[in-house]
Amino acid sequence: MEILKKITECRSIVNNIKKRGLTIGFIPTMGFLHEGHLSLVRKAKKECDRVFISIFVNPIQFGPGEDFVNYPRDIKRDISLAEKGGVDYIFYPTAKEMYGSDFKTAIEVKELGDIMCGKYRPGHFAGVTTVVLKFFNIIRPDRAYFGQKDYQQLVIIKRMVYDMNLDVKITGCTTVREKDGLALSSRNKYLSAGERKNATVLYGSLIEAKRMIKKGEKDLEKIRKTIMIKLKKNRFIKKVDYFDFRDPGTLEYIKKVNEGNRNILAAIAVQIGRTRLIDNMVIKV
Ligand code: AMP
């Protein structure tokens, strides 16, 4: 495994791989790797000749007052996990390498970036799409892998690829969870023991919504209100950003289980202590 810190280094490796007619799979990450990231690596290894990951805590996707400075970082551990997971190249640039000192461009997927998490994290998704497009241009992957855990991000990236005619296949991968249902996330590290125990409330709410839908409840607003009341009563939850039902393709808000028999995305974002956690589930109706 090689660690590449410079864009030029990365480009010359990519050129060699392409000259040999080999395919590249790519997984962008912010590091502090866990089994969720490694499941994406495994998928990429099955489908591609060479696997790149990036490890970059992208400053432009964090808002003022968010956790950019405190975001968990452990590059030594990441290198060892990536190596064991079979990653071929880690792209590990500095912010200066990525943005220099006079960066002026932003890629933004309109509307989709303003709802759900975008409403509470203005500019976040533009930061994500901008850095992902830069990575795509540097690494030129044939395939790129994203977790369904960040469902809105996956939809937005797919839309950017479609709108900008990018020649990369985007694959969404199943959310990896702890035994008690909590979705793996680098941010789980922030949770105190009590918070960690109560963090199962995210998955619990999704399961509860699924159960009500499966029982035949068609009024999603009613389910939403029932769940919101429970969430607001939980003393570990400092703030509920949203619990929404959305169309899994368009992210359009839905109020009723539909005549069209479509799947329903249930998505949740809450703050537990000082930690913002998200989760979601696609419910088949
Ligand atoms: P991050 O380092 O948190 O930016 O995540 C990098 C990639 O890993 C993103 O595509 C995430 O959606 C994905 N990912 C994060 N957590 C999980 C998980 N628990 N299961 C599957 N994919 C995940």
PDB file of C-alpha atoms and ligand atoms in Angstrom:
ATOM      1  CA  MET A   1       0.000   0.000   0.000  1.00  0.00           C
ATOM      2  CA  GLU A   2       1.204   3.505  -0.809  1.00  0.00           C
ATOM      3  CA  ILE A   3       0.334   6.798   0.839  1.00  0.00           C
ATOM      4  CA  LEU A   4       0.108   9.693  -1.584  1.00  0.00           C
ATOM      5  CA  LYS A   5       0.130  13.216  -0.259  1.00  0.00           C
ATOM      6  CA  LYS A   6       0.542  15.197  -3.454  1.00  0.00           C
ATOM      7  CA  ILE A   7      -1.897  15.607  -6.346  1.00  0.00           C
ATOM      8  CA  THR A   8       0.945  15.223  -8.874  1.00  0.00           C
ATOM      9  CA  GLU A   9       2.025  11.932  -7.274  1.00  0.00           C
ATOM     10  CA  CYS A  10      -1.541  10.693  -7.405  1.00  0.00           C
ATOM     11  CA  ARG A  11      -1.980  11.682 -11.039  1.00  0.00           C
ATOM     12  CA  SER A  12       1.127   9.851 -12.185  1.00  0.00           C
ATOM     13  CA  ILE A  13       0.093   6.647 -10.367  1.00  0.00           C
ATOM     14  CA  VAL A  14      -3.407   6.955 -11.887  1.00  0.00           C
ATOM     15  CA  ASN A  15      -1.908   7.469 -15.363  1.00  0.00           C
ATOM     16  CA  ASN A  16       0.123   4.272 -15.018  1.00  0.00           C
ATOM     17  CA  ILE A  17      -2.884   2.267 -13.841  1.00  0.00           C
ATOM     18  CA  LYS A  18      -4.994   3.571 -16.743  1.00  0.00           C
ATOM     19  CA  LYS A  19      -2.223   2.870 -19.278  1.00  0.00           C
ATOM     20  CA  ARG A  20      -2.283  -0.739 -18.154  1.00  0.00           C
ATOM     21  CA  GLY A  21      -6.037  -0.853 -18.769  1.00  0.00           C
ATOM     22  CA  LEU A  22      -6.858  -1.488 -15.095  1.00  0.00           C
ATOM     23  CA  THR A  23      -9.948  -0.149 -13.326  1.00  0.00           C
ATOM     24  CA  ILE A  24      -9.979   2.097 -10.269  1.00  0.00           C
ATOM     25  CA  GLY A  25     -12.422   1.968  -7.359  1.00  0.00           C
ATOM     26  CA  PHE A  26     -12.503   4.963  -5.015  1.00  0.00           C
ATOM     27  CA  ILE A  27     -13.876   5.608  -1.547  1.00  0.00           C
ATOM     28  CA  PRO A  28     -13.734   9.135  -0.156  1.00  0.00           C
ATOM     29  CA  THR A  29     -13.491   9.204   3.654  1.00  0.00           C
ATOM     30  CA  MET A  30     -12.683  11.591   6.451  1.00  0.00           C
ATOM     31  CA  GLY A  31     -10.632   8.902   8.181  1.00  0.00           C
ATOM     32  CA  PHE A  32     -10.977   7.431  11.651  1.00  0.00           C
ATOM     33  CA  LEU A  33     -11.856   4.307   9.745  1.00  0.00           C
ATOM     34  CA  HIS A  34     -14.347   1.746  10.948  1.00  0.00           C
ATOM     35  CA  GLU A  35     -16.100  -1.345   9.635  1.00  0.00           C
ATOM     36  CA  GLY A  36     -18.518   0.852   7.631  1.00  0.00           C
ATOM     37  CA  HIS A  37     -15.636   2.281   5.593  1.00  0.00           C
ATOM     38  CA  LEU A  38     -14.040  -1.157   5.297  1.00  0.00           C
ATOM     39  CA  SER A  39     -17.247  -2.656   3.905  1.00  0.00           C
ATOM     40  CA  LEU A  40     -17.007  -0.121   1.065  1.00  0.00           C
ATOM     41  CA  VAL A  41     -13.392  -1.147   0.506  1.00  0.00           C
ATOM     42  CA  ARG A  42     -14.391  -4.807   0.286  1.00  0.00           C
ATOM     43  CA  LYS A  43     -17.049  -4.014  -2.299  1.00  0.00           C
ATOM     44  CA  ALA A  44     -14.569  -1.946  -4.327  1.00  0.00           C
ATOM     45  CA  LYS A  45     -11.990  -4.725  -4.209  1.00  0.00           C
ATOM     46  CA  LYS A  46     -14.493  -7.182  -5.664  1.00  0.00           C
ATOM     47  CA  GLU A  47     -15.329  -4.902  -8.573  1.00  0.00           C
ATOM     48  CA  CYS A  48     -12.116  -3.026  -9.375  1.00  0.00           C
ATOM     49  CA  ASP A  49      -8.446  -3.785 -10.056  1.00  0.00           C
ATOM     50  CA  ARG A  50      -7.067  -1.042  -7.813  1.00  0.00           C
ATOM     51  CA  VAL A  51      -8.645   0.588  -4.746  1.00  0.00           C
ATOM     52  CA  PHE A  52      -8.005   4.159  -3.661  1.00  0.00           C
ATOM     53  CA  ILE A  53      -9.347   5.763  -0.523  1.00  0.00           C
ATOM     54  CA  SER A  54      -8.936   9.388   0.406  1.00  0.00           C
ATOM     55  CA  ILE A  55      -8.509  10.459   3.995  1.00  0.00           C
ATOM     56  CA  PHE A  56      -9.287  14.137   4.226  1.00  0.00           C
ATOM     57  CA  VAL A  57     -11.215  16.051   6.859  1.00  0.00           C
ATOM     58  CA  ASN A  58     -12.595  18.540   4.394  1.00  0.00           C
ATOM     59  CA  PRO A  59     -12.703  21.994   6.002  1.00  0.00           C
ATOM     60  CA  ILE A  60     -15.198  23.458   3.542  1.00  0.00           C
ATOM     61  CA  GLN A  61     -17.964  21.026   4.475  1.00  0.00           C
ATOM     62  CA  PHE A  62     -17.953  22.131   8.118  1.00  0.00           C
ATOM     63  CA  GLY A  63     -19.885  25.203   9.205  1.00  0.00           C
ATOM     64  CA  PRO A  64     -18.788  27.687  11.854  1.00  0.00           C
ATOM     65  CA  GLY A  65     -19.170  26.103  15.298  1.00  0.00           C
ATOM     66  CA  GLU A  66     -19.162  22.563  13.896  1.00  0.00           C
ATOM     67  CA  ASP A  67     -16.605  19.913  14.842  1.00  0.00           C
ATOM     68  CA  PHE A  68     -13.891  20.416  12.187  1.00  0.00           C
ATOM     69  CA  VAL A  69     -11.111  20.960  14.732  1.00  0.00           C
ATOM     70  CA  ASN A  70     -12.235  18.173  17.053  1.00  0.00           C
ATOM     71  CA  TYR A  71     -13.182  15.673  14.342  1.00  0.00           C
ATOM     72  CA  PRO A  72     -11.511  12.375  15.390  1.00  0.00           C
ATOM     73  CA  ARG A  73      -8.250  11.717  13.587  1.00  0.00           C
ATOM     74  CA  ASP A  74      -5.830   8.791  13.894  1.00  0.00           C
ATOM     75  CA  ILE A  75      -3.829   8.392  10.717  1.00  0.00           C
ATOM     76  CA  LYS A  76      -1.560   5.624  12.073  1.00  0.00           C
ATOM     77  CA  ARG A  77      -4.533   3.461  12.941  1.00  0.00           C
ATOM     78  CA  ASP A  78      -6.203   4.317   9.607  1.00  0.00           C
ATOM     79  CA  ILE A  79      -3.099   3.270   7.666  1.00  0.00           C
ATOM     80  CA  SER A  80      -2.996  -0.059   9.448  1.00  0.00           C
ATOM     81  CA  LEU A  81      -6.745  -0.719   8.966  1.00  0.00           C
ATOM     82  CA  ALA A  82      -6.583   0.309   5.293  1.00  0.00           C
ATOM     83  CA  GLU A  83      -3.592  -1.948   4.690  1.00  0.00           C
ATOM     84  CA  LYS A  84      -5.312  -4.906   6.346  1.00  0.00           C
ATOM     85  CA  GLY A  85      -8.487  -4.124   4.370  1.00  0.00           C
ATOM     86  CA  GLY A  86      -6.576  -4.382   1.100  1.00  0.00           C
ATOM     87  CA  VAL A  87      -6.525  -0.723   0.050  1.00  0.00           C
ATOM     88  CA  ASP A  88      -3.878  -0.098  -2.628  1.00  0.00           C
ATOM     89  CA  TYR A  89      -3.483   3.673  -2.293  1.00  0.00           C
ATOM     90  CA  ILE A  90      -4.406   6.234   0.354  1.00  0.00           C
ATOM     91  CA  PHE A  91      -4.685   9.778  -0.923  1.00  0.00           C
ATOM     92  CA  TYR A  92      -3.933  11.859   2.162  1.00  0.00           C
ATOM     93  CA  PRO A  93      -3.573  15.499   1.126  1.00  0.00           C
ATOM     94  CA  THR A  94      -3.355  18.594   3.303  1.00  0.00           C
ATOM     95  CA  ALA A  95      -5.983  21.332   3.036  1.00  0.00           C
ATOM     96  CA  LYS A  96      -3.294  23.500   1.386  1.00  0.00           C
ATOM     97  CA  GLU A  97      -2.679  20.814  -1.245  1.00  0.00           C
ATOM     98  CA  MET A  98      -6.424  20.640  -1.996  1.00  0.00           C
ATOM     99  CA  TYR A  99      -7.358  24.298  -1.846  1.00  0.00           C
ATOM    100  CA  GLY A 100      -4.154  26.356  -1.986  1.00  0.00           C
ATOM    101  CA  SER A 101      -4.701  29.786  -0.546  1.00  0.00           C
ATOM    102  CA  ASP A 102      -7.056  31.283  -3.100  1.00  0.00           C
ATOM    103  CA  PHE A 103      -9.742  28.731  -3.895  1.00  0.00           C
ATOM    104  CA  LYS A 104     -12.799  30.266  -5.544  1.00  0.00           C
ATOM    105  CA  THR A 105     -14.978  27.537  -7.039  1.00  0.00           C
ATOM    106  CA  ALA A 106     -17.960  25.682  -5.610  1.00  0.00           C
ATOM    107  CA  ILE A 107     -20.049  22.873  -7.050  1.00  0.00           C
ATOM    108  CA  GLU A 108     -23.572  22.904  -5.737  1.00  0.00           C
ATOM    109  CA  VAL A 109     -26.530  20.631  -6.362  1.00  0.00           C
ATOM    110  CA  LYS A 110     -29.422  23.012  -5.930  1.00  0.00           C
ATOM    111  CA  GLU A 111     -32.465  22.268  -3.740  1.00  0.00           C
ATOM    112  CA  LEU A 112     -31.343  18.749  -2.760  1.00  0.00           C
ATOM    113  CA  GLY A 113     -28.579  20.378  -0.740  1.00  0.00           C
ATOM    114  CA  ASP A 114     -30.930  22.715   1.114  1.00  0.00           C
ATOM    115  CA  ILE A 115     -33.347  20.223   2.674  1.00  0.00           C
ATOM    116  CA  MET A 116     -32.961  17.699   5.517  1.00  0.00           C
ATOM    117  CA  CYS A 117     -29.363  17.978   6.812  1.00  0.00           C
ATOM    118  CA  GLY A 118     -28.732  20.888   4.431  1.00  0.00           C
ATOM    119  CA  LYS A 119     -31.273  22.988   6.299  1.00  0.00           C
ATOM    120  CA  TYR A 120     -29.293  22.592   9.519  1.00  0.00           C
ATOM    121  CA  ARG A 121     -25.843  22.609   7.928  1.00  0.00           C
ATOM    122  CA  PRO A 122     -25.933  25.386   5.306  1.00  0.00           C
ATOM    123  CA  GLY A 123     -23.167  24.979   2.737  1.00  0.00           C
ATOM    124  CA  HIS A 124     -22.309  21.469   3.905  1.00  0.00           C
ATOM    125  CA  PHE A 125     -23.312  19.627   0.749  1.00  0.00           C
ATOM    126  CA  ALA A 126     -21.650  22.187  -1.524  1.00  0.00           C
ATOM    127  CA  GLY A 127     -18.471  21.476   0.446  1.00  0.00           C
ATOM    128  CA  VAL A 128     -18.978  17.754  -0.103  1.00  0.00           C
ATOM    129  CA  THR A 129     -19.711  17.949  -3.837  1.00  0.00           C
ATOM    130  CA  THR A 130     -16.836  20.356  -4.406  1.00  0.00           C
ATOM    131  CA  VAL A 131     -14.282  18.082  -2.740  1.00  0.00           C
ATOM    132  CA  VAL A 132     -15.712  14.912  -4.295  1.00  0.00           C
ATOM    133  CA  LEU A 133     -15.535  16.421  -7.784  1.00  0.00           C
ATOM    134  CA  LYS A 134     -11.919  17.407  -7.127  1.00  0.00           C
ATOM    135  CA  PHE A 135     -11.155  13.849  -5.997  1.00  0.00           C
ATOM    136  CA  PHE A 136     -12.881  12.442  -9.081  1.00  0.00           C
ATOM    137  CA  ASN A 137     -10.747  14.687 -11.291  1.00  0.00           C
ATOM    138  CA  ILE A 138      -7.540  13.691  -9.516  1.00  0.00           C
ATOM    139  CA  ILE A 139      -8.180   9.943  -9.130  1.00  0.00           C
ATOM    140  CA  ARG A 140     -10.427   9.425 -12.196  1.00  0.00           C
ATOM    141  CA  PRO A 141     -12.155   6.379 -10.696  1.00  0.00           C
ATOM    142  CA  ASP A 142     -14.279   4.010 -12.773  1.00  0.00           C
ATOM    143  CA  ARG A 143     -16.416   3.360  -9.728  1.00  0.00           C
ATOM    144  CA  ALA A 144     -16.929   5.222  -6.454  1.00  0.00           C
ATOM    145  CA  TYR A 145     -18.569   3.847  -3.328  1.00  0.00           C
ATOM    146  CA  PHE A 146     -20.693   5.747  -0.820  1.00  0.00           C
ATOM    147  CA  GLY A 147     -22.549   4.572   2.271  1.00  0.00           C
ATOM    148  CA  GLN A 148     -26.339   4.663   2.446  1.00  0.00           C
ATOM    149  CA  LYS A 149     -25.831   5.832   5.992  1.00  0.00           C
ATOM    150  CA  ASP A 150     -25.337   9.294   4.459  1.00  0.00           C
ATOM    151  CA  TYR A 151     -28.350   8.820   2.215  1.00  0.00           C
ATOM    152  CA  GLN A 152     -28.823  12.450   1.216  1.00  0.00           C
ATOM    153  CA  GLN A 153     -25.140  12.686   0.316  1.00  0.00           C
ATOM    154  CA  LEU A 154     -25.474   9.631  -1.915  1.00  0.00           C
ATOM    155  CA  VAL A 155     -28.482  11.115  -3.745  1.00  0.00           C
ATOM    156  CA  ILE A 156     -26.666  14.438  -4.199  1.00  0.00           C
ATOM    157  CA  ILE A 157     -23.480  12.813  -5.507  1.00  0.00           C
ATOM    158  CA  LYS A 158     -25.501  10.723  -7.984  1.00  0.00           C
ATOM    159  CA  ARG A 159     -27.210  13.895  -9.150  1.00  0.00           C
ATOM    160  CA  MET A 160     -23.923  15.744  -9.593  1.00  0.00           C
ATOM    161  CA  VAL A 161     -22.549  12.834 -11.629  1.00  0.00           C
ATOM    162  CA  TYR A 162     -25.663  12.811 -13.813  1.00  0.00           C
ATOM    163  CA  ASP A 163     -25.857  16.580 -14.257  1.00  0.00           C
ATOM    164  CA  MET A 164     -22.146  17.001 -14.973  1.00  0.00           C
ATOM    165  CA  ASN A 165     -21.834  13.901 -17.212  1.00  0.00           C
ATOM    166  CA  LEU A 166     -19.096  12.461 -15.043  1.00  0.00           C
ATOM    167  CA  ASP A 167     -17.832   9.102 -16.231  1.00  0.00           C
ATOM    168  CA  VAL A 168     -17.963   7.277 -12.905  1.00  0.00           C
ATOM    169  CA  LYS A 169     -20.395   4.691 -11.592  1.00  0.00           C
ATOM    170  CA  ILE A 170     -21.699   5.490  -8.123  1.00  0.00           C
ATOM    171  CA  THR A 171     -22.570   2.570  -5.862  1.00  0.00           C
ATOM    172  CA  GLY A 172     -24.523   2.972  -2.631  1.00  0.00           C
ATOM    173  CA  CYS A 173     -23.597   0.465   0.092  1.00  0.00           C
ATOM    174  CA  THR A 174     -25.633  -0.902   2.998  1.00  0.00           C
ATOM    175  CA  THR A 175     -25.226   0.735   6.402  1.00  0.00           C
ATOM    176  CA  VAL A 176     -23.053  -1.253   8.805  1.00  0.00           C
ATOM    177  CA  ARG A 177     -24.412  -1.249  12.361  1.00  0.00           C
ATOM    178  CA  GLU A 178     -23.356  -2.190  15.856  1.00  0.00           C
ATOM    179  CA  LYS A 179     -25.135  -5.197  17.369  1.00  0.00           C
ATOM    180  CA  ASP A 180     -27.690  -2.918  19.036  1.00  0.00           C
ATOM    181  CA  GLY A 181     -28.492  -1.175  15.761  1.00  0.00           C
ATOM    182  CA  LEU A 182     -26.444   2.022  16.067  1.00  0.00           C
ATOM    183  CA  ALA A 183     -24.987   2.899  12.668  1.00  0.00           C
ATOM    184  CA  LEU A 184     -21.186   2.972  12.777  1.00  0.00           C
ATOM    185  CA  SER A 185     -19.850   6.499  12.556  1.00  0.00           C
ATOM    186  CA  SER A 186     -16.547   8.168  13.384  1.00  0.00           C
ATOM    187  CA  ARG A 187     -18.591  10.589  15.481  1.00  0.00           C
ATOM    188  CA  ASN A 188     -19.775   7.801  17.829  1.00  0.00           C
ATOM    189  CA  LYS A 189     -16.413   8.278  19.527  1.00  0.00           C
ATOM    190  CA  TYR A 190     -17.716  11.543  21.033  1.00  0.00           C
ATOM    191  CA  LEU A 191     -20.516   9.779  22.933  1.00  0.00           C
ATOM    192  CA  SER A 192     -20.301   9.269  26.690  1.00  0.00           C
ATOM    193  CA  ALA A 193     -21.308   5.826  28.007  1.00  0.00           C
ATOM    194  CA  GLY A 194     -24.842   7.021  28.793  1.00  0.00           C
ATOM    195  CA  GLU A 195     -25.181   8.789  25.448  1.00  0.00           C
ATOM    196  CA  ARG A 196     -23.909   5.727  23.609  1.00  0.00           C
ATOM    197  CA  LYS A 197     -26.511   3.535  25.264  1.00  0.00           C
ATOM    198  CA  ASN A 198     -29.267   5.970  24.340  1.00  0.00           C
ATOM    199  CA  ALA A 199     -28.001   6.498  20.791  1.00  0.00           C
ATOM    200  CA  THR A 200     -29.954   3.368  19.796  1.00  0.00           C
ATOM    201  CA  VAL A 201     -32.961   5.690  19.773  1.00  0.00           C
ATOM    202  CA  LEU A 202     -32.162   6.632  16.155  1.00  0.00           C
ATOM    203  CA  TYR A 203     -32.400   3.086  14.810  1.00  0.00           C
ATOM    204  CA  GLY A 204     -35.222   2.361  17.267  1.00  0.00           C
ATOM    205  CA  SER A 205     -37.301   5.199  15.790  1.00  0.00           C
ATOM    206  CA  LEU A 206     -36.748   3.958  12.250  1.00  0.00           C
ATOM    207  CA  ILE A 207     -37.762   0.436  13.242  1.00  0.00           C
ATOM    208  CA  GLU A 208     -40.834   1.793  14.991  1.00  0.00           C
ATOM    209  CA  ALA A 209     -41.839   3.758  11.896  1.00  0.00           C
ATOM    210  CA  LYS A 210     -41.321   0.682   9.744  1.00  0.00           C
ATOM    211  CA  ARG A 211     -43.459  -1.394  12.093  1.00  0.00           C
ATOM    212  CA  MET A 212     -46.317   1.135  11.960  1.00  0.00           C
ATOM    213  CA  ILE A 213     -46.166   1.301   8.155  1.00  0.00           C
ATOM    214  CA  LYS A 214     -46.095  -2.485   7.864  1.00  0.00           C
ATOM    215  CA  LYS A 215     -49.141  -2.658  10.159  1.00  0.00           C
ATOM    216  CA  GLY A 216     -50.983  -0.630   7.579  1.00  0.00           C
ATOM    217  CA  GLU A 217     -50.778   2.951   8.827  1.00  0.00           C
ATOM    218  CA  LYS A 218     -50.967   5.192   5.758  1.00  0.00           C
ATOM    219  CA  ASP A 219     -50.792   8.548   7.516  1.00  0.00           C
ATOM    220  CA  LEU A 220     -47.070   9.274   7.690  1.00  0.00           C
ATOM    221  CA  GLU A 221     -47.640  12.627   9.400  1.00  0.00           C
ATOM    222  CA  LYS A 222     -49.312  10.767  12.241  1.00  0.00           C
ATOM    223  CA  ILE A 223     -46.356   8.381  12.583  1.00  0.00           C
ATOM    224  CA  ARG A 224     -43.958  11.303  12.368  1.00  0.00           C
ATOM    225  CA  LYS A 225     -45.717  13.169  15.162  1.00  0.00           C
ATOM    226  CA  THR A 226     -45.813  10.081  17.425  1.00  0.00           C
ATOM    227  CA  ILE A 227     -42.085   9.561  16.950  1.00  0.00           C
ATOM    228  CA  MET A 228     -41.234  13.259  17.368  1.00  0.00           C
ATOM    229  CA  ILE A 229     -43.053  13.317  20.712  1.00  0.00           C
ATOM    230  CA  LYS A 230     -40.999  10.331  21.939  1.00  0.00           C
ATOM    231  CA  LEU A 231     -37.749  11.830  20.686  1.00  0.00           C
ATOM    232  CA  LYS A 232     -38.451  15.136  22.392  1.00  0.00           C
ATOM    233  CA  LYS A 233     -39.078  13.338  25.695  1.00  0.00           C
ATOM    234  CA  ASN A 234     -35.688  11.597  25.620  1.00  0.00           C
ATOM    235  CA  ARG A 235     -33.431  13.512  27.999  1.00  0.00           C
ATOM    236  CA  PHE A 236     -30.248  12.531  26.121  1.00  0.00           C
ATOM    237  CA  ILE A 237     -31.521  14.212  22.960  1.00  0.00           C
ATOM    238  CA  LYS A 238     -30.560  17.856  23.031  1.00  0.00           C
ATOM    239  CA  LYS A 239     -32.171  18.705  19.711  1.00  0.00           C
ATOM    240  CA  VAL A 240     -34.186  16.926  17.035  1.00  0.00           C
ATOM    241  CA  ASP A 241     -33.291  18.329  13.626  1.00  0.00           C
ATOM    242  CA  TYR A 242     -35.780  16.159  11.778  1.00  0.00           C
ATOM    243  CA  PHE A 243     -37.563  12.880  11.473  1.00  0.00           C
ATOM    244  CA  ASP A 244     -38.917  12.839   7.930  1.00  0.00           C
ATOM    245  CA  PHE A 245     -40.452  10.531   5.407  1.00  0.00           C
ATOM    246  CA  ARG A 246     -39.096  11.164   1.924  1.00  0.00           C
ATOM    247  CA  ASP A 247     -39.101   9.692  -1.554  1.00  0.00           C
ATOM    248  CA  PRO A 248     -35.888   7.618  -1.739  1.00  0.00           C
ATOM    249  CA  GLY A 249     -35.164   8.810  -5.288  1.00  0.00           C
ATOM    250  CA  THR A 250     -36.027  12.499  -5.218  1.00  0.00           C
ATOM    251  CA  LEU A 251     -36.015  13.190  -1.445  1.00  0.00           C
ATOM    252  CA  GLU A 252     -39.416  14.803  -1.892  1.00  0.00           C
ATOM    253  CA  TYR A 253     -41.322  15.057   1.420  1.00  0.00           C
ATOM    254  CA  ILE A 254     -44.181  12.539   1.667  1.00  0.00           C
ATOM    255  CA  LYS A 255     -47.174  12.631   3.948  1.00  0.00           C
ATOM    256  CA  LYS A 256     -49.088   9.518   2.966  1.00  0.00           C
ATOM    257  CA  VAL A 257     -48.191   5.976   2.003  1.00  0.00           C
ATOM    258  CA  ASN A 258     -48.718   6.346  -1.654  1.00  0.00           C
ATOM    259  CA  GLU A 259     -50.955   4.885  -4.296  1.00  0.00           C
ATOM    260  CA  GLY A 260     -47.831   4.468  -6.442  1.00  0.00           C
ATOM    261  CA  ASN A 261     -46.538   1.829  -4.008  1.00  0.00           C
ATOM    262  CA  ARG A 262     -43.149   3.442  -3.814  1.00  0.00           C
ATOM    263  CA  ASN A 263     -40.567   2.778  -1.174  1.00  0.00           C
ATOM    264  CA  ILE A 264     -40.322   5.273   1.630  1.00  0.00           C
ATOM    265  CA  LEU A 265     -37.172   6.726   3.094  1.00  0.00           C
ATOM    266  CA  ALA A 266     -37.367   7.378   6.829  1.00  0.00           C
ATOM    267  CA  ALA A 267     -34.527   9.673   7.887  1.00  0.00           C
ATOM    268  CA  ILE A 268     -33.534  11.081  11.236  1.00  0.00           C
ATOM    269  CA  ALA A 269     -31.014  13.617  12.553  1.00  0.00           C
ATOM    270  CA  VAL A 270     -30.673  14.372  16.249  1.00  0.00           C
ATOM    271  CA  GLN A 271     -28.124  15.848  18.569  1.00  0.00           C
ATOM    272  CA  ILE A 272     -27.180  13.643  21.501  1.00  0.00           C
ATOM    273  CA  GLY A 273     -25.130  15.689  23.955  1.00  0.00           C
ATOM    274  CA  ARG A 274     -22.761  17.579  21.654  1.00  0.00           C
ATOM    275  CA  THR A 275     -22.854  14.919  18.938  1.00  0.00           C
ATOM    276  CA  ARG A 276     -25.011  15.188  15.844  1.00  0.00           C
ATOM    277  CA  LEU A 277     -26.029  11.736  14.603  1.00  0.00           C
ATOM    278  CA  ILE A 278     -27.982  10.699  11.519  1.00  0.00           C
ATOM    279  CA  ASP A 279     -29.556   7.475  10.312  1.00  0.00           C
ATOM    280  CA  ASN A 280     -32.129   6.296   7.796  1.00  0.00           C
ATOM    281  CA  MET A 281     -33.955   3.301   6.448  1.00  0.00           C
ATOM    282  CA  VAL A 282     -35.648   2.552   3.149  1.00  0.00           C
ATOM    283  CA  ILE A 283     -39.001   0.952   3.930  1.00  0.00           C
ATOM    284  CA  LYS A 284     -40.609  -1.190   1.272  1.00  0.00           C
ATOM    285  CA  VAL A 285     -44.376  -0.698   1.028  1.00  0.00           C
TER     286      VAL A 285
HETATM  287  P1  AMP B   1     -17.039   9.567   6.370  1.00  0.00           P
HETATM  288  O1  AMP B   1     -15.615   9.203   6.665  1.00  0.00           O
HETATM  289  O2  AMP B   1     -17.911   9.559   7.588  1.00  0.00           O
HETATM  290  O3  AMP B   1     -17.168  10.796   5.516  1.00  0.00           O
HETATM  291  O4  AMP B   1     -17.610   8.373   5.484  1.00  0.00           O
HETATM  292  C1  AMP B   1     -16.991   7.966   4.297  1.00  0.00           C
HETATM  293  C2  AMP B   1     -17.919   7.025   3.556  1.00  0.00           C
HETATM  294  O5  AMP B   1     -18.218   5.900   4.372  1.00  0.00           O
HETATM  295  C3  AMP B   1     -19.252   7.690   3.214  1.00  0.00           C
HETATM  296  O6  AMP B   1     -19.660   7.287   1.920  1.00  0.00           O
HETATM  297  C4  AMP B   1     -20.166   7.153   4.272  1.00  0.00           C
HETATM  298  O7  AMP B   1     -21.514   7.112   3.883  1.00  0.00           O
HETATM  299  C5  AMP B   1     -19.612   5.756   4.458  1.00  0.00           C
HETATM  300  N1  AMP B   1     -20.011   5.249   5.769  1.00  0.00           N
HETATM  301  C6  AMP B   1     -19.880   5.871   6.972  1.00  0.00           C
HETATM  302  N2  AMP B   1     -20.419   5.130   7.960  1.00  0.00           N
HETATM  303  C7  AMP B   1     -20.930   4.019   7.366  1.00  0.00           C
HETATM  304  C8  AMP B   1     -21.627   2.862   7.843  1.00  0.00           C
HETATM  305  N3  AMP B   1     -21.923   2.709   9.124  1.00  0.00           N
HETATM  306  N4  AMP B   1     -21.996   1.932   6.951  1.00  0.00           N
HETATM  307  C9  AMP B   1     -21.701   2.082   5.631  1.00  0.00           C
HETATM  308  N5  AMP B   1     -21.053   3.140   5.122  1.00  0.00           N
HETATM  309  C10 AMP B   1     -20.663   4.093   5.967  1.00  0.00           C
END
